Coordinates of C-alpha atoms in Angstrom, one line a residue:
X201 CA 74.3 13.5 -20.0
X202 CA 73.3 16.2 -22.2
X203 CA 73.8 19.6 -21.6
X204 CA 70.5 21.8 -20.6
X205 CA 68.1 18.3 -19.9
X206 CA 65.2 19.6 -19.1
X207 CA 63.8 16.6 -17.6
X208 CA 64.0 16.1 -13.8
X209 CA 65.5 12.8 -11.7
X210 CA 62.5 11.8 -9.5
X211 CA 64.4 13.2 -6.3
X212 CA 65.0 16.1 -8.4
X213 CA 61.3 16.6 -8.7
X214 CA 61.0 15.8 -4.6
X215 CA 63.4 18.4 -3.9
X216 CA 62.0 21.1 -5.8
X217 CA 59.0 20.2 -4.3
X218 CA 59.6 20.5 -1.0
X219 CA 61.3 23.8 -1.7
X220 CA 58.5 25.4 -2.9
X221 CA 56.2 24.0 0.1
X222 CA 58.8 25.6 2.8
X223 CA 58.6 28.3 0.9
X224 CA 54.7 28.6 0.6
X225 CA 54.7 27.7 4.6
X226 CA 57.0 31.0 5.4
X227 CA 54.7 33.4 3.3
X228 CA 52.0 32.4 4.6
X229 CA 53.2 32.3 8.4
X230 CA 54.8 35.7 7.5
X231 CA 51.1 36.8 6.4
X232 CA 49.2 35.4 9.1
X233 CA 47.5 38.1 11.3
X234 CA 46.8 37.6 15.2
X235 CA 43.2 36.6 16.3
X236 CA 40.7 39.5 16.0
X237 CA 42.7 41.5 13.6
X238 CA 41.5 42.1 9.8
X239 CA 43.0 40.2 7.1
X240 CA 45.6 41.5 5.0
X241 CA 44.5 42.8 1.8
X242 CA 42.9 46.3 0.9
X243 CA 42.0 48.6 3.7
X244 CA 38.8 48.7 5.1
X245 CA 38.7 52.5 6.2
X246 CA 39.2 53.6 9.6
X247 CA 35.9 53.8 12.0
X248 CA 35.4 57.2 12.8
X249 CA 36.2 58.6 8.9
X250 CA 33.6 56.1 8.0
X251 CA 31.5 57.3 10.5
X252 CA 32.0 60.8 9.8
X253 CA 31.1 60.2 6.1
X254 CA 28.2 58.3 6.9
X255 CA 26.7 61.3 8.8
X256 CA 27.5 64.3 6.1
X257 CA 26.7 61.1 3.2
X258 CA 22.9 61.0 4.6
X259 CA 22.3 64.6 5.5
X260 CA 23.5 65.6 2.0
X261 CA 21.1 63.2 0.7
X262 CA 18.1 64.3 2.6
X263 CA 19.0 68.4 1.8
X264 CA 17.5 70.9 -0.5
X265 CA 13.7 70.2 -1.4
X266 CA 14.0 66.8 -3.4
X267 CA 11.5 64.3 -5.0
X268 CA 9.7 64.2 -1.9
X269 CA 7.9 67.2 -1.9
X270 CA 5.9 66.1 -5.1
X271 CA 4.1 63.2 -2.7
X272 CA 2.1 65.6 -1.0
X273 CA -1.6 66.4 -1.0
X274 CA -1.1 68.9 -4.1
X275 CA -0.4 66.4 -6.7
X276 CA -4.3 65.6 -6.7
X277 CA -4.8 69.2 -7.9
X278 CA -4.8 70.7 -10.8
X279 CA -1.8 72.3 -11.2
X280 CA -1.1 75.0 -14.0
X281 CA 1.7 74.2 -16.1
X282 CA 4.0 76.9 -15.9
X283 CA 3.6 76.6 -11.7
X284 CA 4.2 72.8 -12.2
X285 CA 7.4 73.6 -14.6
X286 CA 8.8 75.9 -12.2
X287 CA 8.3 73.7 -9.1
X288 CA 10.1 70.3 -11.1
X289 CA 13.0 72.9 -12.0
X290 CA 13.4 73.7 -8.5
X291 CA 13.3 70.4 -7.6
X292 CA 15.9 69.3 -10.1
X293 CA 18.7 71.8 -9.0
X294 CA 17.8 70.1 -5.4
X295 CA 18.4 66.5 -6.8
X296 CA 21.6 68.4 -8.2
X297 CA 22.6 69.6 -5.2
X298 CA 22.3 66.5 -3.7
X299 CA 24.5 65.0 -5.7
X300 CA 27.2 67.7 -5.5
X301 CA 27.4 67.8 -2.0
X302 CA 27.6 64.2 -1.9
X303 CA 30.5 63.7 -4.7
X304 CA 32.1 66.7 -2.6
X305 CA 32.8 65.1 0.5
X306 CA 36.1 63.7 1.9
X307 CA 37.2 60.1 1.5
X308 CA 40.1 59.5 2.6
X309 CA 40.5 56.1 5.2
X310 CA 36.1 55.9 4.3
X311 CA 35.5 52.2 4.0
X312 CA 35.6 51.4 0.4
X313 CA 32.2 49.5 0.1
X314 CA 30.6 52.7 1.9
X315 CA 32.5 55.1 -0.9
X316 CA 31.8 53.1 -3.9
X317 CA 27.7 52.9 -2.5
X318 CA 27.8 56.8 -2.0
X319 CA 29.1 57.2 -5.7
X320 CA 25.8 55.3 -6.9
X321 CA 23.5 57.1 -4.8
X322 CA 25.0 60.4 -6.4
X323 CA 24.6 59.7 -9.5
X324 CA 20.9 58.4 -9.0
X325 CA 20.8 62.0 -7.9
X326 CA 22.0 63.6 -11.0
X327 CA 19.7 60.6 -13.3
X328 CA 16.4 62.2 -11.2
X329 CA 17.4 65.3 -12.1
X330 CA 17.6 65.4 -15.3
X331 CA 14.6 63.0 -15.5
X332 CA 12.5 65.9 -13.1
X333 CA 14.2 68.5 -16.1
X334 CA 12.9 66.3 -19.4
X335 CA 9.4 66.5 -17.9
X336 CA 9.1 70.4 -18.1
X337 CA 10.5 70.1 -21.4
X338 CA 7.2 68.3 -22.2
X339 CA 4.6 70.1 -20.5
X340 CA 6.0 73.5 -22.6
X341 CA 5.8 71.3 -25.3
X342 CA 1.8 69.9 -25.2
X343 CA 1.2 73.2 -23.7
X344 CA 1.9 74.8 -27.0
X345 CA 0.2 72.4 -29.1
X346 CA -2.7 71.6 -27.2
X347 CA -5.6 73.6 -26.0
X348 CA -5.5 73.0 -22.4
X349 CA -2.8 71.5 -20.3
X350 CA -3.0 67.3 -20.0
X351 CA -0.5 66.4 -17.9
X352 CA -0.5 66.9 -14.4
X353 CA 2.5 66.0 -12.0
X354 CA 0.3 63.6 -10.7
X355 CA 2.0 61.4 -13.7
X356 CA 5.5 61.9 -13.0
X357 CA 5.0 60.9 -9.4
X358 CA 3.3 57.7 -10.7
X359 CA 6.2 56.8 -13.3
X360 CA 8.7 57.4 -10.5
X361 CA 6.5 55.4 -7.9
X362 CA 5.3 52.5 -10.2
X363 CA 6.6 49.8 -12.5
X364 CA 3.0 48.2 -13.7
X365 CA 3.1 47.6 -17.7
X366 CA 0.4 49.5 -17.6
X367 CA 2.6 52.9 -16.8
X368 CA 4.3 52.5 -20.8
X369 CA 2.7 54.7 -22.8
X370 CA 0.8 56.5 -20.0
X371 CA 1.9 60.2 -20.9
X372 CA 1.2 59.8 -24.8
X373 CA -2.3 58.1 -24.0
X374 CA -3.3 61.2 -21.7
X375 CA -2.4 63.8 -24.3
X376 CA -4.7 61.6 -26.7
X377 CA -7.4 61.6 -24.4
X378 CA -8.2 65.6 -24.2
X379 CA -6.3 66.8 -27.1
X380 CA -8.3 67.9 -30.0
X381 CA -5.9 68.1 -32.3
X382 CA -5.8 65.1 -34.8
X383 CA -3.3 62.0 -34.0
X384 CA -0.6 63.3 -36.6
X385 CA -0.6 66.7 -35.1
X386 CA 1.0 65.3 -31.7
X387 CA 3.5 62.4 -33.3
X388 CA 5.9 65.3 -32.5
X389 CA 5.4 64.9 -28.8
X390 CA 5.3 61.2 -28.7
X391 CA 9.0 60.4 -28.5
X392 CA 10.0 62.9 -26.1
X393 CA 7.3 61.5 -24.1
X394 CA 8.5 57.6 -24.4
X395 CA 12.3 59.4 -23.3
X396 CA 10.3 60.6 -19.9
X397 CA 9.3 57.3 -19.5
X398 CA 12.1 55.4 -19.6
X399 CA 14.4 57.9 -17.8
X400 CA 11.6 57.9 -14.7
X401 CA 11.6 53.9 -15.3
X402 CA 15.8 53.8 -15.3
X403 CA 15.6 56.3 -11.9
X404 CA 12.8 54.0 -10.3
X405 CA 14.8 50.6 -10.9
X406 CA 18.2 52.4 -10.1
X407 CA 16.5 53.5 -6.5
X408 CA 14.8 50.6 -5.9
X409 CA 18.4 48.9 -5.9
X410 CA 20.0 51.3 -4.2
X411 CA 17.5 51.6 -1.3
X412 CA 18.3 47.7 -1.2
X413 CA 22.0 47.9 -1.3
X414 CA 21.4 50.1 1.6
X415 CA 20.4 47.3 4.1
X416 CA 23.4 45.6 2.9
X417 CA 26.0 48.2 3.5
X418 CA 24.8 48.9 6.8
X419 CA 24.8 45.5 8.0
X420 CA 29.2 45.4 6.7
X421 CA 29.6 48.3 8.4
X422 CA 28.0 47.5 11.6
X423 CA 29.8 44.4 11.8
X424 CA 33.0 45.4 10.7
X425 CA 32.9 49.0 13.2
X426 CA 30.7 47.5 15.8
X427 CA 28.5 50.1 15.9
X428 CA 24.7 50.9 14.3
X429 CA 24.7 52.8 11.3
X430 CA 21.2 54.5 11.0
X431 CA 19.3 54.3 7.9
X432 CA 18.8 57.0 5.9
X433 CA 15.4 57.4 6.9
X434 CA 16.1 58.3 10.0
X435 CA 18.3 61.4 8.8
X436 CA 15.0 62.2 6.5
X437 CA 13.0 62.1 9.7
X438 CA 14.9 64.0 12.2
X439 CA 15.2 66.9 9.3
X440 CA 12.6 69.4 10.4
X441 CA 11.0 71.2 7.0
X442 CA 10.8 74.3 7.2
X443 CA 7.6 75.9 6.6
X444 CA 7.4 77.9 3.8
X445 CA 8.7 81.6 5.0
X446 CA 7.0 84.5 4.6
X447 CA 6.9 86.8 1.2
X448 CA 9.0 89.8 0.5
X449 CA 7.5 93.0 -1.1
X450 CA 10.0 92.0 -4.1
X451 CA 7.9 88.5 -4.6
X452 CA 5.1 89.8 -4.1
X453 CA 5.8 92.8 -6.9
X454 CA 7.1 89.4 -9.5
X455 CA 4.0 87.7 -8.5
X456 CA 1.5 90.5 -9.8
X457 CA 3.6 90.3 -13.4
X458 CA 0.9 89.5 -15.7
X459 CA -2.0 89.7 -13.6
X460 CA -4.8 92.7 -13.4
X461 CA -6.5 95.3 -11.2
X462 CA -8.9 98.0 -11.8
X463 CA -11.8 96.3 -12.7
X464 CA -14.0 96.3 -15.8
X465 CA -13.8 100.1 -16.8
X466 CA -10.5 101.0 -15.4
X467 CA -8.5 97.7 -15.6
X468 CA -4.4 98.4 -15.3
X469 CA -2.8 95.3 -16.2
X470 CA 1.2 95.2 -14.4
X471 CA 3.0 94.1 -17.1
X472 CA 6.5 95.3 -15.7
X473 CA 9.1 95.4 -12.2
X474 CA 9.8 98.8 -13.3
X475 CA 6.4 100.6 -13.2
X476 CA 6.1 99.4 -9.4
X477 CA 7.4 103.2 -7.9
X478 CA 6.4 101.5 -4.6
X479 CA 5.4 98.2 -2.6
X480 CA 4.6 98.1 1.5
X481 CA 2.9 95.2 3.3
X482 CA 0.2 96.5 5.5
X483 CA -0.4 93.2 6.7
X484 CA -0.8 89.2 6.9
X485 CA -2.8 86.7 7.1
X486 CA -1.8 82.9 7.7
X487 CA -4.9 80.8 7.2
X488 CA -2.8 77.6 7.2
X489 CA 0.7 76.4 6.3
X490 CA 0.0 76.1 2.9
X491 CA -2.3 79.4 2.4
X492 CA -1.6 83.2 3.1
X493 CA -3.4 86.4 2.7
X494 CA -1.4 89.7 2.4
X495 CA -2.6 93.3 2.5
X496 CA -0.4 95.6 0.2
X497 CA 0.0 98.7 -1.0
X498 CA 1.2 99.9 -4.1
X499 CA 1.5 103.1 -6.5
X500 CA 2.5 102.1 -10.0
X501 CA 3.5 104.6 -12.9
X502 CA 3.0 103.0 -16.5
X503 CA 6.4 102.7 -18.5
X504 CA 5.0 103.9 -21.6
X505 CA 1.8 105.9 -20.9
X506 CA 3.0 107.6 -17.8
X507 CA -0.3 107.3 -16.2
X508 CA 0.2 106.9 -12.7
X509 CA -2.4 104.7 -10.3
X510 CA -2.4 103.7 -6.5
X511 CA -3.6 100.4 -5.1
X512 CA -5.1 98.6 -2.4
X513 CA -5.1 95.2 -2.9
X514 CA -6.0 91.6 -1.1
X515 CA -3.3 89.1 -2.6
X516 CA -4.2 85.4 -1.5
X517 CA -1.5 83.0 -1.9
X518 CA -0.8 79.0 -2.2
X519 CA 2.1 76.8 -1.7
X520 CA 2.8 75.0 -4.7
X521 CA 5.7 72.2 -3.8
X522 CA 8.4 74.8 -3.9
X523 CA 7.1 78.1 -4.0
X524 CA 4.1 80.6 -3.1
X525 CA 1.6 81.1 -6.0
X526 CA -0.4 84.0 -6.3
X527 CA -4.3 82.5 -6.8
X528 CA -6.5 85.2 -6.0
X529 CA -6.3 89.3 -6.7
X530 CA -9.0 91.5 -5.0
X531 CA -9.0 95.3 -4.8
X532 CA -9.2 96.8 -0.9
X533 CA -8.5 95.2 2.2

């Protein structure tokens, strides 16, 4: 025989066979779980962490003021752009926060499949907002070049909302359509406005999946906990909104920045905080949830003329998506 053959006998090759098969049959008795126990393999997270992340996972997606607050009535209204600027900004660092407060909680023992799903949903979060951020960036834009504003928020809404062919191209087309300026003038606001449009179409698909993925998830974990796990709607639902809270003499002071009293022959233009020597609120007026009139007082001193001036004034005010909006200035109450 020679040394080392490598070549099995026949009931070598039956031997080592049956070997290997007890071998396979211990493992896998050793393996075996009792009836009504979960396989071996990676842990599925305990029930009540998964619960307990499920709960703060839904409210931290449903809090600050997010996306949904552009679906209202308002976005058939002219909005100016600086007041629609401000409002998407505000509703960006809510998206943000979202996602914060989401990528902050605890996981530990959180099923796996949950964990991994609240990881997309966050950074969905952060895509919107910086999606909600870009679009600012190109009302300033047009704003500056054009001679009246051409995009509304109305748009955004619809790019977010929307997946028609007919959406691509849909903010460059409506600058076109009121801008007198010639074609060549605007080709510098053409790209950033195809970048809006396929971040808002990246955020749309990305949610649509998500919101799908949803059902799924749900369904696992209700099997595998035996319990209902409520959809995020409900959480949405069950979150009262606040109505928008009253004005401080401080917000109202901002507000008047920029705007003018006085009338034709005597007009004082506030142009400064600092020339406000004071503010009082004799009164208010709610006509709806949406619309307030306040009766203030003020005496303002001129930074650089010194001339010194006391006022009356009838301040009516709108909320815009985020924020009260000063619309109308009259003098006396």
């Amino acid at each position: 025989m020679k040394p080392h053959d490598s070549t099995l006998s026949p009931s070598s090759r039956i031997t080592a066979l049956a070997v290997t098969l007890v071998a396979l049959l211990f493992c896998s008795s050793c393996d075996r779980q009792p009836a009504g126990k979960q396989p071996a393999g990676p842990a599925l997270g305990r029930a009540e962490e998964t619960w307990k992340f499920w709960e703060a996972f839904n409210r931290a997606a449903v809090s600050e003021p997010g996306i949904e607050v552009l679906k209202g009535e308002e976005i058939n209204h002219n909005v100016e752009p600086t007041l629609a600027c401000a409002a998407l900004e505000d509703i960006a660092a809510g998206e943000l926060a979202r996602s914060r407060a989401i990528t902050a909680l605890p996981v530990l023992h959180v099923d796996p499949e949950l964990a991994a799903y609240a990881v997309e949903f966050a950074a969905s979060r952060a895509k919107l907002a910086n999606a909600l951020s870009d679009y600012p960036a190109l009302l300033k834009k047009q704003a500056e070049m054009l001679s009246g504003p051409t995009l509304g928020v109305g748009l955004l809404v619809n790019l977010l909302n929307h997946s028609e062919d007919k959406q691509e191209g849909i903010l460059w087309r409506a600058m076109l359509d009121q801008a007198k300026q010639t074609t060549s003038d605007l080709q510098s606001l053409k790209e950033p406005a195809r970048v809006v449009e396929r971040s808002a179409g990246a955020v749309r698909s990305t949610m649509s999946s998500l919101n799908t993925e949803e059902m799924a998830v749900r369904v696992k974990l209700s099997q595998r906990f035996g319990r209902e796990f409520p959809p995020r709607v409900s959480y949405a639902n069950a979150v009262t909104l606040a109505k928008p809270s009253g004005l401080t003499e401080k917000q109202i002071v901002q507000s008047l920045i920029g705007k003018s009293a006085g009338g034709f022959f005597n007009p004082w233009r506030f142009e400064d905080v600092r020339e406000f020597v004071s503010m009082k609120i004799l009164g208010v007026t709610n006509r709806s949830d949406v619309l307030a009139v306040y009766q203030v007082q003020t005496h303002v001193k001129g930074i650089r003329s010194g001339n010194e001036r006391d006022f009356r004034l009838t301040l009516t005010y709108r909320w815009f998506y985020t924020r009260w909006v000063l619309i109308e200035t009259n003098e006396g109450l």
